[in-house]
């Protein structure tokens, strides 16, 4: 009887709690926008995730070694710790930024991060047209590096912060740049595939069937039937990984 009552209570309260959450989301979005537009004092409004990336050194009790994932990156095949770390050396792949990307705000973040680290290390800056970035991929990190960069750049990082994305921003690349300019990294050599998601998921299906170890999935602007594409995407991953992870919600 108690289990039936608990089930009935959960079925009744579930939709109510969900709707309360939706209402709170709208209220917070509206109030936050009003406060930002009205330039309210002593209120820290943020629409820019780069702010969190830049201040990783303020997070207490970070693991000695950890892997930084974006929300569009997915492991697809077995991997080993040595794919990410060789002893205490992180495996990171760097590349020159092409001319098209140089015209985007992303190029400013790369330039600012490179200059910040070379200045902190008292090294000459790279030429203006030479931009380096990591691939848009998982990034192995060391807490010691993050603390070192935080100490070296404690006065300059706060100057790059803004509520909205602006050319003056940096991003989490600054921690990888430290390894690049101190030559304390190994090149990553696991397999990687970048894919723009469209309504035709046949290309994704073939990648999931391959041994590609890391997949990056970015939503294409051509996706018009969002819910249908999302359902098909979930179905493909469920077939690939039928067993739930213990961290899965």
Tab-separated table of C-alpha atoms in Angstrom:
chain	number	residue	atom	x	y	z
A	1	UNK	CA	0.000	0.000	0.000
A	2	UNK	CA	2.815	2.403	0.874
A	3	UNK	CA	4.517	1.821	-2.486
A	4	UNK	CA	1.228	2.508	-4.312
A	5	UNK	CA	0.768	5.751	-2.386
A	6	UNK	CA	4.359	6.786	-3.118
A	7	UNK	CA	3.879	6.047	-6.826
A	8	UNK	CA	0.622	8.015	-6.941
A	9	UNK	CA	2.259	10.933	-5.130
A	10	UNK	CA	5.201	10.923	-7.537
A	11	UNK	CA	2.903	10.813	-10.582
A	12	UNK	CA	0.955	13.761	-9.200
A	13	UNK	CA	3.905	15.904	-8.122
A	14	UNK	CA	6.205	15.179	-11.090
A	15	UNK	CA	4.381	17.401	-13.636
A	16	UNK	CA	3.818	20.095	-10.999
A	17	UNK	CA	7.513	20.289	-10.097
A	18	UNK	CA	8.478	20.261	-13.785
A	19	UNK	CA	6.141	23.187	-14.519
A	20	UNK	CA	7.448	25.111	-11.509
A	21	UNK	CA	10.947	24.643	-12.928
A	22	UNK	CA	9.828	25.964	-16.334
A	23	UNK	CA	8.213	29.011	-14.721
A	24	UNK	CA	11.325	29.739	-12.631
A	25	UNK	CA	13.486	29.442	-15.761
A	26	UNK	CA	11.392	32.083	-17.542
A	27	UNK	CA	11.345	34.382	-14.492
A	28	UNK	CA	15.123	34.172	-14.039
A	29	UNK	CA	15.712	34.797	-17.759
A	30	UNK	CA	13.410	37.848	-17.809
A	31	UNK	CA	14.636	39.339	-14.524
A	32	UNK	CA	18.275	38.703	-15.415
A	33	UNK	CA	17.866	40.386	-18.802
A	34	UNK	CA	16.150	43.404	-17.238
A	35	UNK	CA	18.918	43.755	-14.642
A	36	UNK	CA	21.577	43.485	-17.345
A	37	UNK	CA	19.930	46.052	-19.656
A	38	UNK	CA	19.339	48.452	-16.759
A	39	UNK	CA	23.012	48.046	-15.686
A	40	UNK	CA	22.079	47.183	-12.112
A	41	UNK	CA	24.961	47.616	-9.685
A	42	UNK	CA	26.511	44.762	-7.689
A	43	UNK	CA	24.718	42.187	-9.859
A	44	UNK	CA	26.858	39.718	-11.806
A	45	UNK	CA	24.912	38.662	-14.906
A	46	UNK	CA	26.579	36.119	-17.168
A	47	UNK	CA	25.715	34.882	-20.673
A	48	UNK	CA	29.269	33.783	-21.437
A	49	UNK	CA	30.580	30.319	-20.518
A	50	UNK	CA	34.121	31.463	-21.297
A	51	UNK	CA	34.078	33.184	-17.914
A	52	UNK	CA	34.014	29.764	-16.238
A	53	UNK	CA	36.714	28.319	-18.515
A	54	UNK	CA	39.056	31.177	-17.722
A	55	UNK	CA	38.732	30.747	-13.957
A	56	UNK	CA	39.349	27.002	-13.713
A	57	UNK	CA	42.189	27.778	-11.289
A	58	UNK	CA	39.613	28.983	-8.742
A	59	UNK	CA	37.954	25.557	-8.513
A	60	UNK	CA	39.146	23.822	-5.321
A	61	UNK	CA	40.241	20.182	-5.119
A	62	UNK	CA	40.676	19.541	-8.837
A	63	UNK	CA	42.021	16.078	-9.632
A	64	UNK	CA	45.746	15.968	-10.384
A	65	UNK	CA	44.889	14.823	-13.913
A	66	UNK	CA	41.516	15.202	-15.611
A	67	UNK	CA	40.010	15.490	-19.095
A	68	UNK	CA	38.112	18.591	-20.173
A	69	UNK	CA	35.073	17.749	-22.324
A	70	UNK	CA	32.801	20.064	-24.261
A	71	UNK	CA	29.137	19.089	-24.449
A	72	UNK	CA	29.442	18.117	-28.131
A	73	UNK	CA	32.192	15.513	-27.690
A	74	UNK	CA	31.506	11.779	-27.430
A	75	UNK	CA	33.802	8.784	-26.846
A	76	UNK	CA	32.974	6.180	-29.472
A	77	UNK	CA	35.568	3.411	-29.055
A	78	UNK	CA	37.794	2.024	-26.285
A	79	UNK	CA	40.590	4.334	-25.126
A	80	UNK	CA	43.435	4.055	-22.664
A	81	UNK	CA	44.864	6.509	-20.142
A	82	UNK	CA	47.973	6.772	-22.316
A	83	UNK	CA	45.804	8.296	-25.063
A	84	UNK	CA	45.544	11.342	-22.838
A	85	UNK	CA	48.601	11.296	-20.569
A	86	UNK	CA	52.097	9.870	-20.889
A	87	UNK	CA	53.161	9.878	-17.260
A	88	UNK	CA	52.401	13.509	-16.337
A	89	UNK	CA	52.648	14.843	-19.881
A	90	UNK	CA	49.279	15.698	-21.479
A	91	UNK	CA	48.656	14.577	-25.068
A	92	UNK	CA	47.344	17.600	-26.988
A	93	UNK	CA	47.147	18.193	-30.729
A	94	UNK	CA	47.824	21.760	-31.891
A	95	UNK	CA	47.171	23.208	-35.322
A	96	UNK	CA	47.460	26.509	-37.133
A	97	UNK	CA	44.173	28.404	-37.420
A	98	UNK	CA	43.087	28.747	-41.045
A	99	UNK	CA	42.312	32.057	-42.741
A	100	UNK	CA	38.526	31.713	-42.523
A	101	UNK	CA	38.491	31.191	-38.763
A	102	UNK	CA	40.921	34.099	-38.359
A	103	UNK	CA	38.046	36.396	-39.290
A	104	UNK	CA	35.856	35.127	-36.452
A	105	UNK	CA	35.794	36.132	-32.781
A	106	UNK	CA	37.449	32.783	-32.042
A	107	UNK	CA	40.672	34.157	-33.534
A	108	UNK	CA	40.708	36.969	-30.964
A	109	UNK	CA	40.431	34.427	-28.158
A	110	UNK	CA	43.385	32.492	-29.579
A	111	UNK	CA	45.466	35.634	-30.035
A	112	UNK	CA	44.664	36.931	-26.549
A	113	UNK	CA	45.475	33.579	-24.947
A	114	UNK	CA	48.741	33.156	-26.839
A	115	UNK	CA	49.880	36.681	-25.985
A	116	UNK	CA	48.878	36.305	-22.346
A	117	UNK	CA	50.948	33.138	-21.869
A	118	UNK	CA	54.006	34.312	-23.830
A	119	UNK	CA	53.981	37.585	-21.870
A	120	UNK	CA	53.668	35.707	-18.565
A	121	UNK	CA	56.592	33.458	-19.545
A	122	UNK	CA	58.581	36.462	-20.820
A	123	UNK	CA	58.785	34.958	-24.310
A	124	UNK	CA	58.494	36.849	-27.612
A	125	UNK	CA	54.981	36.991	-29.024
A	126	UNK	CA	54.077	35.031	-32.159
A	127	UNK	CA	53.652	37.067	-35.376
A	128	UNK	CA	50.193	38.605	-35.753
A	129	UNK	CA	49.119	36.258	-38.573
A	130	UNK	CA	50.288	33.065	-36.857
A	131	UNK	CA	47.488	31.672	-34.709
A	132	UNK	CA	47.613	28.294	-32.998
A	133	UNK	CA	44.792	26.404	-31.334
A	134	UNK	CA	44.045	22.940	-30.094
A	135	UNK	CA	41.604	20.917	-32.149
A	136	UNK	CA	38.017	21.192	-30.916
A	137	UNK	CA	38.508	18.054	-28.888
A	138	UNK	CA	38.859	16.621	-25.391
A	139	UNK	CA	41.730	18.305	-23.555
A	140	UNK	CA	43.765	16.518	-20.857
A	141	UNK	CA	44.689	18.895	-18.045
A	142	UNK	CA	46.941	18.962	-15.001
A	143	UNK	CA	45.843	20.768	-11.858
A	144	UNK	CA	49.445	21.921	-11.357
A	145	UNK	CA	49.382	23.647	-14.751
A	146	UNK	CA	46.057	25.293	-14.000
A	147	UNK	CA	47.357	26.632	-10.679
A	148	UNK	CA	50.577	27.844	-12.320
A	149	UNK	CA	48.689	29.712	-15.055
A	150	UNK	CA	46.310	31.143	-12.466
A	151	UNK	CA	49.269	32.484	-10.498
A	152	UNK	CA	51.113	33.852	-13.535
A	153	UNK	CA	48.021	35.514	-14.984
A	154	UNK	CA	46.051	36.431	-11.861
A	155	UNK	CA	46.057	40.118	-12.815
A	156	UNK	CA	45.444	39.749	-16.542
A	157	UNK	CA	42.719	37.076	-16.708
A	158	UNK	CA	40.064	39.176	-14.862
A	159	UNK	CA	40.584	41.975	-17.413
A	160	UNK	CA	39.324	39.690	-20.213
A	161	UNK	CA	35.983	38.837	-18.609
A	162	UNK	CA	32.626	40.068	-19.938
A	163	UNK	CA	28.992	39.064	-19.505
A	164	UNK	CA	28.623	38.608	-23.281
A	165	UNK	CA	31.214	37.184	-25.673
A	166	UNK	CA	33.571	39.894	-26.878
A	167	UNK	CA	36.887	40.019	-28.785
A	168	UNK	CA	38.771	40.713	-25.542
A	169	UNK	CA	37.860	37.253	-24.130
A	170	UNK	CA	40.175	34.275	-23.729
A	171	UNK	CA	39.157	30.661	-23.180
A	172	UNK	CA	40.462	27.403	-21.679
A	173	UNK	CA	43.149	27.249	-24.389
A	174	UNK	CA	45.404	29.311	-22.104
A	175	UNK	CA	46.152	26.176	-20.077
A	176	UNK	CA	47.111	24.242	-23.234
A	177	UNK	CA	49.140	27.196	-24.504
A	178	UNK	CA	51.253	26.954	-21.355
A	179	UNK	CA	52.227	23.404	-22.349
A	180	UNK	CA	52.835	24.470	-25.947
A	181	UNK	CA	55.175	27.349	-25.112
A	182	UNK	CA	57.018	25.379	-22.426
A	183	UNK	CA	57.220	22.307	-24.691
A	184	UNK	CA	55.692	20.064	-22.028
A	185	UNK	CA	53.171	18.144	-24.130
A	186	UNK	CA	53.009	15.121	-26.413
A	187	UNK	CA	51.023	15.063	-29.643
A	188	UNK	CA	47.657	13.299	-29.368
A	189	UNK	CA	47.334	10.459	-31.879
A	190	UNK	CA	43.914	8.909	-31.237
A	191	UNK	CA	41.296	9.005	-34.003
A	192	UNK	CA	38.881	11.924	-34.148
A	193	UNK	CA	35.982	12.947	-36.387
A	194	UNK	CA	34.145	16.280	-36.587
A	195	UNK	CA	30.602	16.169	-37.958
A	196	UNK	CA	27.906	18.751	-38.591
A	197	UNK	CA	24.569	17.164	-37.718
A	198	UNK	CA	21.935	17.444	-40.432
A	199	UNK	CA	18.586	15.748	-40.915
A	200	UNK	CA	20.369	12.999	-42.864
A	201	UNK	CA	22.152	11.003	-40.150
A	202	UNK	CA	23.622	8.353	-42.455
A	203	UNK	CA	27.118	9.827	-42.083
A	204	UNK	CA	26.829	9.688	-38.291
A	205	UNK	CA	25.618	6.097	-38.464
A	206	UNK	CA	28.716	5.085	-40.444
A	207	UNK	CA	31.017	6.871	-37.964
A	208	UNK	CA	29.354	5.148	-34.996
A	209	UNK	CA	29.991	1.831	-36.721
A	210	UNK	CA	33.676	2.704	-37.133
A	211	UNK	CA	36.547	2.607	-34.653
A	212	UNK	CA	36.776	6.424	-34.444
A	213	UNK	CA	37.571	7.069	-30.803
A	214	UNK	CA	36.263	10.615	-30.299
A	215	UNK	CA	33.372	12.198	-32.216
A	216	UNK	CA	32.479	15.886	-32.207
A	217	UNK	CA	28.840	16.555	-33.134
A	218	UNK	CA	27.813	20.107	-33.917
A	219	UNK	CA	24.298	21.047	-34.918
A	220	UNK	CA	23.995	22.273	-38.472
A	221	UNK	CA	21.836	25.294	-39.258
A	222	UNK	CA	20.045	23.047	-41.755
A	223	UNK	CA	18.332	21.041	-39.010
A	224	UNK	CA	14.690	22.104	-39.278
A	225	UNK	CA	12.963	19.056	-37.796
A	226	UNK	CA	14.799	19.291	-34.483
A	227	UNK	CA	12.750	16.835	-32.386
A	228	UNK	CA	12.784	14.176	-35.125
A	229	UNK	CA	16.540	14.519	-35.628
A	230	UNK	CA	17.139	14.451	-31.867
A	231	UNK	CA	15.097	11.242	-31.482
A	232	UNK	CA	17.005	9.543	-34.312
A	233	UNK	CA	20.305	10.670	-32.808
A	234	UNK	CA	19.401	9.210	-29.400
A	235	UNK	CA	18.288	5.980	-31.077
A	236	UNK	CA	21.637	5.625	-32.877
A	237	UNK	CA	23.568	6.098	-29.640
A	238	UNK	CA	21.288	3.678	-27.765
A	239	UNK	CA	22.065	1.003	-30.349
A	240	UNK	CA	25.779	1.711	-30.092
A	241	UNK	CA	25.782	1.801	-26.277
A	242	UNK	CA	22.823	-0.296	-25.014
A	243	UNK	CA	24.072	-0.422	-21.412
A	244	UNK	CA	23.526	2.670	-19.277
A	245	UNK	CA	26.530	4.314	-17.621
A	246	UNK	CA	26.345	4.501	-13.820
A	247	UNK	CA	26.577	8.306	-14.157
A	248	UNK	CA	23.730	8.470	-16.669
A	249	UNK	CA	20.612	10.345	-15.581
